[in-house]
Structures are given as C-alpha cells and as structure tokens.
Amino acid sequence: EVQLVESGGGLVQAGGSLRLSCTSSGFPFEAYAVCWFRQAPGKEREGVSCFNSDGRSYYADSVKGRFTISSDRAKNTVYLQMSNLEPEDTAVYYCGASFNVVFSGSYILDNSGAIESWGKGTLVTVSS
C-alpha cells in the first residue's frame, strides 16, 4: 500500500522558517517524482516544488529563492525547507507522488492531476 505522511507544519511568524517532511512507503521512492502542493482557504491546490527521480528539482515562481526541496533516499523522505515565510504561504501543504515517469517535475507542478497518491497534509500558518 502506497503511503505518504507529511509532518513539520505549524505556526511561524513572517520571516521565519519551517521544514516539512514527507515520508513515503509502498513504492520505490527513488524511481518517481515526489512533489509538494499547497491549498489555501478558498483557493485551488497549487504546485510548490517537485523532486524528480533524476535528482532535478522544480519550483513555483512564488517560492523560488525561499524554498528548497531535498531528499534522503535512505529514509524514503522528501523535505521542503521553507525560509523567509510570508503570510501568503499560509496553507495546508500536501505531499504527492507521480508514478508516470514521462511527466517532468515542471509538468506536474502545473498539473495536480498527474499526482496519483496524496498524503493527508500538514497545516502551515504564517502570522504577520
């Protein structure tokens, strides 16, 4: 059974940092793309960052230079280091995996339908 479990969310002041973790099981972690999406209240889910199986990383323009995605294959975990957080970053952050090796990380960021398995999410709240 494929499982993705997010952790690390919380309340932080603007300008602060958080690190989210996504631990996976049930599939060969290193063979597929694992991505972070977020959904703010009243808004659609949007792509934040993807880590491809080839080691390439992709970011939404809104988080470039502030967020960094990385992975620890030994732990089957993908991390999202978020720095210089803004109130606009407040959202539930979801981890997802895409098992179609044809899709690049940049494609997946713009097409949440490419994600085939989702975690339950972790809430990030940034206060001003």
Short mmCIF file of N, CA and C in Angstrom, two decimals:
data_model
loop_
_atom_site.label_atom_id
_atom_site.label_comp_id
_atom_site.label_asym_id
_atom_site.label_seq_id
_atom_site.Cartn_x
_atom_site.Cartn_y
_atom_site.Cartn_z
N GLU A 1 0.83 -1.18 0.00
CA GLU A 1 0.00 0.00 0.00
C GLU A 1 0.88 1.25 0.00
N VAL A 2 0.59 2.15 -0.92
CA VAL A 2 1.34 3.40 -1.00
C VAL A 2 0.88 4.35 0.10
N GLN A 3 1.83 4.90 0.84
CA GLN A 3 1.50 5.88 1.87
C GLN A 3 2.48 7.04 1.82
N LEU A 4 1.94 8.21 2.03
CA LEU A 4 2.75 9.42 2.14
C LEU A 4 2.30 10.15 3.39
N VAL A 5 3.23 10.46 4.27
CA VAL A 5 2.88 11.09 5.53
C VAL A 5 3.69 12.38 5.69
N GLU A 6 2.96 13.49 5.80
CA GLU A 6 3.62 14.78 5.98
C GLU A 6 3.75 15.12 7.46
N SER A 7 4.76 15.90 7.78
CA SER A 7 4.93 16.41 9.14
C SER A 7 5.74 17.70 9.08
N GLY A 8 5.73 18.43 10.18
CA GLY A 8 6.56 19.63 10.27
C GLY A 8 5.83 20.94 10.18
N GLY A 9 4.53 20.90 9.94
CA GLY A 9 3.78 22.14 9.87
C GLY A 9 3.65 22.79 11.23
N GLY A 10 3.16 24.02 11.23
CA GLY A 10 2.98 24.73 12.50
C GLY A 10 2.76 26.21 12.26
N LEU A 11 2.83 26.94 13.35
CA LEU A 11 2.65 28.39 13.33
C LEU A 11 4.01 29.07 13.41
N VAL A 12 4.23 30.02 12.52
CA VAL A 12 5.52 30.72 12.49
C VAL A 12 5.26 32.18 12.12
N GLN A 13 6.11 33.05 12.59
CA GLN A 13 5.97 34.46 12.24
C GLN A 13 6.55 34.73 10.85
N ALA A 14 6.06 35.76 10.22
CA ALA A 14 6.60 36.16 8.92
C ALA A 14 8.11 36.36 9.03
N GLY A 15 8.81 35.86 8.02
CA GLY A 15 10.26 35.92 8.02
C GLY A 15 10.91 34.68 8.62
N GLY A 16 10.12 33.85 9.25
CA GLY A 16 10.65 32.64 9.88
C GLY A 16 10.80 31.49 8.91
N SER A 17 11.16 30.34 9.48
CA SER A 17 11.43 29.15 8.67
C SER A 17 10.73 27.93 9.25
N LEU A 18 10.47 26.98 8.38
CA LEU A 18 9.95 25.67 8.77
C LEU A 18 10.51 24.64 7.80
N ARG A 19 10.63 23.41 8.28
CA ARG A 19 10.99 22.32 7.40
C ARG A 19 9.90 21.26 7.44
N LEU A 20 9.33 20.99 6.29
CA LEU A 20 8.33 19.94 6.16
C LEU A 20 9.00 18.64 5.72
N SER A 21 8.43 17.54 6.18
CA SER A 21 8.93 16.22 5.79
C SER A 21 7.79 15.41 5.18
N CYS A 22 8.15 14.62 4.19
CA CYS A 22 7.19 13.70 3.56
C CYS A 22 7.86 12.33 3.52
N THR A 23 7.37 11.42 4.33
CA THR A 23 7.92 10.07 4.39
C THR A 23 7.01 9.14 3.64
N SER A 24 7.60 8.37 2.74
CA SER A 24 6.80 7.51 1.87
C SER A 24 7.08 6.04 2.13
N SER A 25 6.12 5.21 1.72
CA SER A 25 6.28 3.76 1.80
C SER A 25 5.40 3.13 0.74
N GLY A 26 5.74 1.90 0.39
CA GLY A 26 4.89 1.16 -0.54
C GLY A 26 5.24 1.32 -2.00
N PHE A 27 6.28 2.10 -2.30
CA PHE A 27 6.70 2.21 -3.70
C PHE A 27 8.19 2.56 -3.70
N PRO A 28 8.87 2.26 -4.81
CA PRO A 28 10.32 2.57 -4.89
C PRO A 28 10.54 4.06 -4.95
N PHE A 29 10.82 4.62 -3.82
CA PHE A 29 10.91 6.06 -3.63
C PHE A 29 11.79 6.74 -4.68
N GLU A 30 12.89 6.11 -5.01
CA GLU A 30 13.87 6.76 -5.87
C GLU A 30 13.47 6.75 -7.33
N ALA A 31 12.40 6.03 -7.68
CA ALA A 31 12.05 5.86 -9.10
C ALA A 31 11.04 6.87 -9.61
N TYR A 32 10.43 7.64 -8.73
CA TYR A 32 9.34 8.51 -9.15
C TYR A 32 9.49 9.91 -8.57
N ALA A 33 8.67 10.81 -9.11
CA ALA A 33 8.69 12.19 -8.63
C ALA A 33 7.83 12.33 -7.38
N VAL A 34 8.35 13.07 -6.43
CA VAL A 34 7.61 13.40 -5.21
C VAL A 34 7.53 14.92 -5.13
N CYS A 35 6.34 15.41 -4.92
CA CYS A 35 6.10 16.86 -5.02
C CYS A 35 5.35 17.40 -3.82
N TRP A 36 5.48 18.70 -3.64
CA TRP A 36 4.71 19.41 -2.62
C TRP A 36 3.71 20.35 -3.32
N PHE A 37 2.50 20.28 -2.84
CA PHE A 37 1.46 21.19 -3.27
C PHE A 37 0.92 21.89 -2.02
N ARG A 38 0.17 22.94 -2.21
CA ARG A 38 -0.47 23.61 -1.07
C ARG A 38 -1.84 24.13 -1.48
N GLN A 39 -2.68 24.26 -0.47
CA GLN A 39 -4.03 24.76 -0.72
C GLN A 39 -4.41 25.71 0.41
N ALA A 40 -4.59 26.96 0.05
CA ALA A 40 -5.02 27.98 0.99
C ALA A 40 -6.55 28.00 1.03
N PRO A 41 -7.12 28.49 2.12
CA PRO A 41 -8.57 28.55 2.22
C PRO A 41 -9.20 29.30 1.05
N GLY A 42 -10.18 28.67 0.41
CA GLY A 42 -10.88 29.31 -0.69
C GLY A 42 -10.13 29.32 -2.01
N LYS A 43 -8.98 28.67 -2.04
CA LYS A 43 -8.18 28.67 -3.28
C LYS A 43 -7.96 27.24 -3.76
N GLU A 44 -7.57 27.13 -5.02
CA GLU A 44 -7.26 25.83 -5.58
C GLU A 44 -5.89 25.34 -5.11
N ARG A 45 -5.73 24.03 -5.16
CA ARG A 45 -4.43 23.46 -4.83
C ARG A 45 -3.42 23.87 -5.89
N GLU A 46 -2.24 24.27 -5.44
CA GLU A 46 -1.22 24.72 -6.38
C GLU A 46 0.11 24.02 -6.12
N GLY A 47 0.85 23.81 -7.19
CA GLY A 47 2.16 23.17 -7.06
C GLY A 47 3.17 24.10 -6.42
N VAL A 48 4.01 23.55 -5.56
CA VAL A 48 5.04 24.32 -4.86
C VAL A 48 6.43 23.89 -5.34
N SER A 49 6.69 22.59 -5.28
CA SER A 49 8.01 22.10 -5.65
C SER A 49 7.96 20.61 -5.93
N CYS A 50 8.81 20.17 -6.84
CA CYS A 50 8.90 18.75 -7.18
C CYS A 50 10.35 18.29 -7.16
N PHE A 51 10.53 17.06 -6.75
CA PHE A 51 11.85 16.43 -6.79
C PHE A 51 11.75 15.21 -7.70
N ASN A 52 12.42 15.30 -8.85
CA ASN A 52 12.35 14.21 -9.83
C ASN A 52 13.27 13.07 -9.44
N SER A 53 13.01 11.93 -10.01
CA SER A 53 13.84 10.76 -9.74
C SER A 53 15.26 10.95 -10.26
N ASP A 54 15.44 11.87 -11.23
CA ASP A 54 16.79 12.10 -11.76
C ASP A 54 17.54 13.13 -10.93
N GLY A 55 16.94 13.54 -9.84
CA GLY A 55 17.62 14.47 -8.94
C GLY A 55 17.33 15.93 -9.21
N ARG A 56 16.60 16.22 -10.28
CA ARG A 56 16.28 17.60 -10.60
C ARG A 56 15.15 18.10 -9.70
N SER A 57 15.21 19.37 -9.39
CA SER A 57 14.16 19.96 -8.57
C SER A 57 13.51 21.11 -9.33
N TYR A 58 12.25 21.34 -9.04
CA TYR A 58 11.47 22.35 -9.72
C TYR A 58 10.70 23.15 -8.67
N TYR A 59 10.51 24.43 -8.96
CA TYR A 59 9.84 25.31 -8.01
C TYR A 59 8.84 26.21 -8.70
N ALA A 60 7.76 26.51 -7.99
CA ALA A 60 6.85 27.55 -8.44
C ALA A 60 7.55 28.90 -8.30
N ASP A 61 7.21 29.82 -9.18
CA ASP A 61 7.87 31.14 -9.15
C ASP A 61 7.69 31.82 -7.78
N SER A 62 6.56 31.58 -7.16
CA SER A 62 6.25 32.27 -5.90
C SER A 62 7.15 31.85 -4.74
N VAL A 63 7.86 30.73 -4.89
CA VAL A 63 8.69 30.25 -3.78
C VAL A 63 10.17 30.14 -4.14
N LYS A 64 10.51 30.43 -5.39
CA LYS A 64 11.92 30.34 -5.80
C LYS A 64 12.77 31.26 -4.96
N GLY A 65 13.89 30.74 -4.52
CA GLY A 65 14.80 31.51 -3.70
C GLY A 65 14.47 31.46 -2.22
N ARG A 66 13.29 30.97 -1.86
CA ARG A 66 12.89 30.88 -0.46
C ARG A 66 12.73 29.45 0.02
N PHE A 67 12.29 28.56 -0.87
CA PHE A 67 12.05 27.17 -0.53
C PHE A 67 13.10 26.29 -1.20
N THR A 68 13.47 25.21 -0.52
CA THR A 68 14.41 24.24 -1.08
C THR A 68 13.90 22.84 -0.83
N ILE A 69 13.82 22.05 -1.90
CA ILE A 69 13.39 20.65 -1.78
C ILE A 69 14.61 19.75 -1.81
N SER A 70 14.56 18.70 -1.02
CA SER A 70 15.68 17.76 -0.98
C SER A 70 15.14 16.39 -0.59
N SER A 71 15.98 15.37 -0.72
CA SER A 71 15.53 14.03 -0.37
C SER A 71 16.60 13.27 0.37
N ASP A 72 16.16 12.33 1.15
CA ASP A 72 17.04 11.39 1.84
C ASP A 72 16.53 10.01 1.45
N ARG A 73 17.20 9.39 0.50
CA ARG A 73 16.72 8.10 0.00
C ARG A 73 16.75 7.02 1.07
N ALA A 74 17.71 7.09 1.93
CA ALA A 74 17.81 6.08 2.99
C ALA A 74 16.59 6.12 3.91
N LYS A 75 15.97 7.29 4.00
CA LYS A 75 14.81 7.45 4.87
C LYS A 75 13.51 7.52 4.09
N ASN A 76 13.58 7.37 2.77
CA ASN A 76 12.39 7.50 1.93
C ASN A 76 11.64 8.79 2.23
N THR A 77 12.38 9.86 2.37
CA THR A 77 11.79 11.12 2.82
C THR A 77 12.21 12.27 1.90
N VAL A 78 11.24 13.10 1.60
CA VAL A 78 11.49 14.34 0.86
C VAL A 78 11.21 15.50 1.81
N TYR A 79 12.10 16.46 1.82
CA TYR A 79 11.96 17.61 2.70
C TYR A 79 11.66 18.88 1.90
N LEU A 80 10.97 19.79 2.53
CA LEU A 80 10.76 21.12 1.97
C LEU A 80 11.19 22.13 3.02
N GLN A 81 12.36 22.71 2.81
CA GLN A 81 12.85 23.75 3.70
C GLN A 81 12.28 25.08 3.24
N MET A 82 11.52 25.72 4.12
CA MET A 82 10.85 26.97 3.78
C MET A 82 11.45 28.09 4.62
N SER A 83 11.96 29.10 3.95
CA SER A 83 12.59 30.23 4.64
C SER A 83 11.91 31.52 4.21
N ASN A 84 12.15 32.57 5.01
CA ASN A 84 11.57 33.88 4.71
C ASN A 84 10.08 33.76 4.41
N LEU A 85 9.38 33.06 5.28
CA LEU A 85 7.96 32.78 5.05
C LEU A 85 7.13 34.05 5.10
N GLU A 86 6.10 34.06 4.29
CA GLU A 86 5.18 35.20 4.18
C GLU A 86 3.77 34.75 4.56
N PRO A 87 2.93 35.67 5.02
CA PRO A 87 1.54 35.27 5.33
C PRO A 87 0.85 34.59 4.16
N GLU A 88 1.24 34.94 2.94
CA GLU A 88 0.64 34.33 1.75
C GLU A 88 1.02 32.85 1.60
N ASP A 89 1.98 32.40 2.37
CA ASP A 89 2.37 30.99 2.33
C ASP A 89 1.48 30.13 3.21
N THR A 90 0.59 30.75 3.95
CA THR A 90 -0.33 30.01 4.81
C THR A 90 -1.22 29.09 3.98
N ALA A 91 -1.19 27.80 4.31
CA ALA A 91 -1.94 26.81 3.54
C ALA A 91 -1.76 25.45 4.19
N VAL A 92 -2.56 24.50 3.72
CA VAL A 92 -2.29 23.10 4.02
C VAL A 92 -1.33 22.60 2.93
N TYR A 93 -0.24 22.03 3.35
CA TYR A 93 0.77 21.54 2.42
C TYR A 93 0.63 20.03 2.28
N TYR A 94 0.54 19.61 1.03
CA TYR A 94 0.36 18.19 0.72
C TYR A 94 1.57 17.65 -0.04
N CYS A 95 1.87 16.43 0.27
CA CYS A 95 2.90 15.70 -0.44
C CYS A 95 2.21 14.73 -1.39
N GLY A 96 2.75 14.60 -2.61
CA GLY A 96 2.15 13.70 -3.58
C GLY A 96 3.21 13.02 -4.42
N ALA A 97 2.86 11.86 -4.95
CA ALA A 97 3.78 11.10 -5.79
C ALA A 97 3.15 10.85 -7.16
N SER A 98 3.96 10.98 -8.17
CA SER A 98 3.53 10.68 -9.54
C SER A 98 4.30 9.48 -10.03
N PHE A 99 3.59 8.44 -10.50
CA PHE A 99 4.24 7.21 -10.91
C PHE A 99 4.41 7.10 -12.42
N ASN A 100 4.12 8.18 -13.13
CA ASN A 100 4.32 8.19 -14.57
C ASN A 100 5.65 8.87 -14.86
N VAL A 101 6.62 8.06 -15.28
CA VAL A 101 7.98 8.58 -15.46
C VAL A 101 8.08 9.53 -16.65
N VAL A 102 7.02 9.60 -17.46
CA VAL A 102 7.03 10.52 -18.59
C VAL A 102 6.91 11.97 -18.12
N PHE A 103 6.21 12.17 -17.00
CA PHE A 103 5.95 13.53 -16.53
C PHE A 103 7.18 14.12 -15.85
N SER A 104 7.54 15.30 -16.27
CA SER A 104 8.63 16.01 -15.59
C SER A 104 8.07 16.75 -14.39
N GLY A 105 8.96 17.14 -13.52
CA GLY A 105 8.54 17.89 -12.34
C GLY A 105 7.85 19.19 -12.70
N SER A 106 8.32 19.85 -13.74
CA SER A 106 7.71 21.12 -14.13
C SER A 106 6.28 20.90 -14.62
N TYR A 107 6.04 19.79 -15.31
CA TYR A 107 4.69 19.48 -15.77
C TYR A 107 3.78 19.18 -14.58
N ILE A 108 4.28 18.40 -13.65
CA ILE A 108 3.47 18.00 -12.51
C ILE A 108 3.07 19.22 -11.68
N LEU A 109 3.97 20.18 -11.53
CA LEU A 109 3.65 21.38 -10.74
C LEU A 109 2.43 22.10 -11.29
N ASP A 110 2.25 22.08 -12.59
CA ASP A 110 1.12 22.77 -13.21
C ASP A 110 -0.08 21.86 -13.41
N ASN A 111 0.07 20.59 -13.11
CA ASN A 111 -1.00 19.62 -13.35
C ASN A 111 -1.12 18.68 -12.17
N SER A 112 -1.88 19.06 -11.17
CA SER A 112 -2.02 18.24 -9.97
C SER A 112 -2.65 16.89 -10.29
N GLY A 113 -3.33 16.78 -11.44
CA GLY A 113 -3.91 15.50 -11.83
C GLY A 113 -2.87 14.44 -12.12
N ALA A 114 -1.62 14.85 -12.29
CA ALA A 114 -0.54 13.89 -12.51
C ALA A 114 -0.15 13.18 -11.22
N ILE A 115 -0.58 13.70 -10.10
CA ILE A 115 -0.29 13.06 -8.81
C ILE A 115 -1.26 11.90 -8.60
N GLU A 116 -0.72 10.75 -8.28
CA GLU A 116 -1.55 9.55 -8.13
C GLU A 116 -1.76 9.13 -6.69
N SER A 117 -0.97 9.66 -5.81
CA SER A 117 -1.14 9.34 -4.39
C SER A 117 -0.81 10.56 -3.57
N TRP A 118 -1.70 10.89 -2.62
CA TRP A 118 -1.54 12.07 -1.80
C TRP A 118 -1.42 11.72 -0.32
N GLY A 119 -0.68 12.56 0.41
CA GLY A 119 -0.74 12.49 1.86
C GLY A 119 -1.93 13.27 2.36
N LYS A 120 -2.10 13.32 3.68
CA LYS A 120 -3.26 13.99 4.25
C LYS A 120 -3.03 15.47 4.50
N GLY A 121 -1.79 15.90 4.41
CA GLY A 121 -1.48 17.31 4.54
C GLY A 121 -1.03 17.73 5.92
N THR A 122 -0.33 18.85 5.95
CA THR A 122 0.10 19.46 7.21
C THR A 122 -0.09 20.97 7.09
N LEU A 123 -0.63 21.56 8.14
CA LEU A 123 -1.01 22.98 8.09
C LEU A 123 0.18 23.87 8.45
N VAL A 124 0.40 24.86 7.60
CA VAL A 124 1.41 25.89 7.85
C VAL A 124 0.68 27.23 7.97
N THR A 125 0.89 27.89 9.09
CA THR A 125 0.27 29.19 9.32
C THR A 125 1.37 30.22 9.57
N VAL A 126 1.38 31.27 8.76
CA VAL A 126 2.39 32.31 8.89
C VAL A 126 1.68 33.59 9.35
N SER A 127 2.06 34.05 10.53
CA SER A 127 1.43 35.26 11.07
C SER A 127 2.22 36.50 10.67
N SER A 128 1.52 37.61 10.50
CA SER A 128 2.18 38.86 10.10
C SER A 128 2.65 39.65 11.29
#
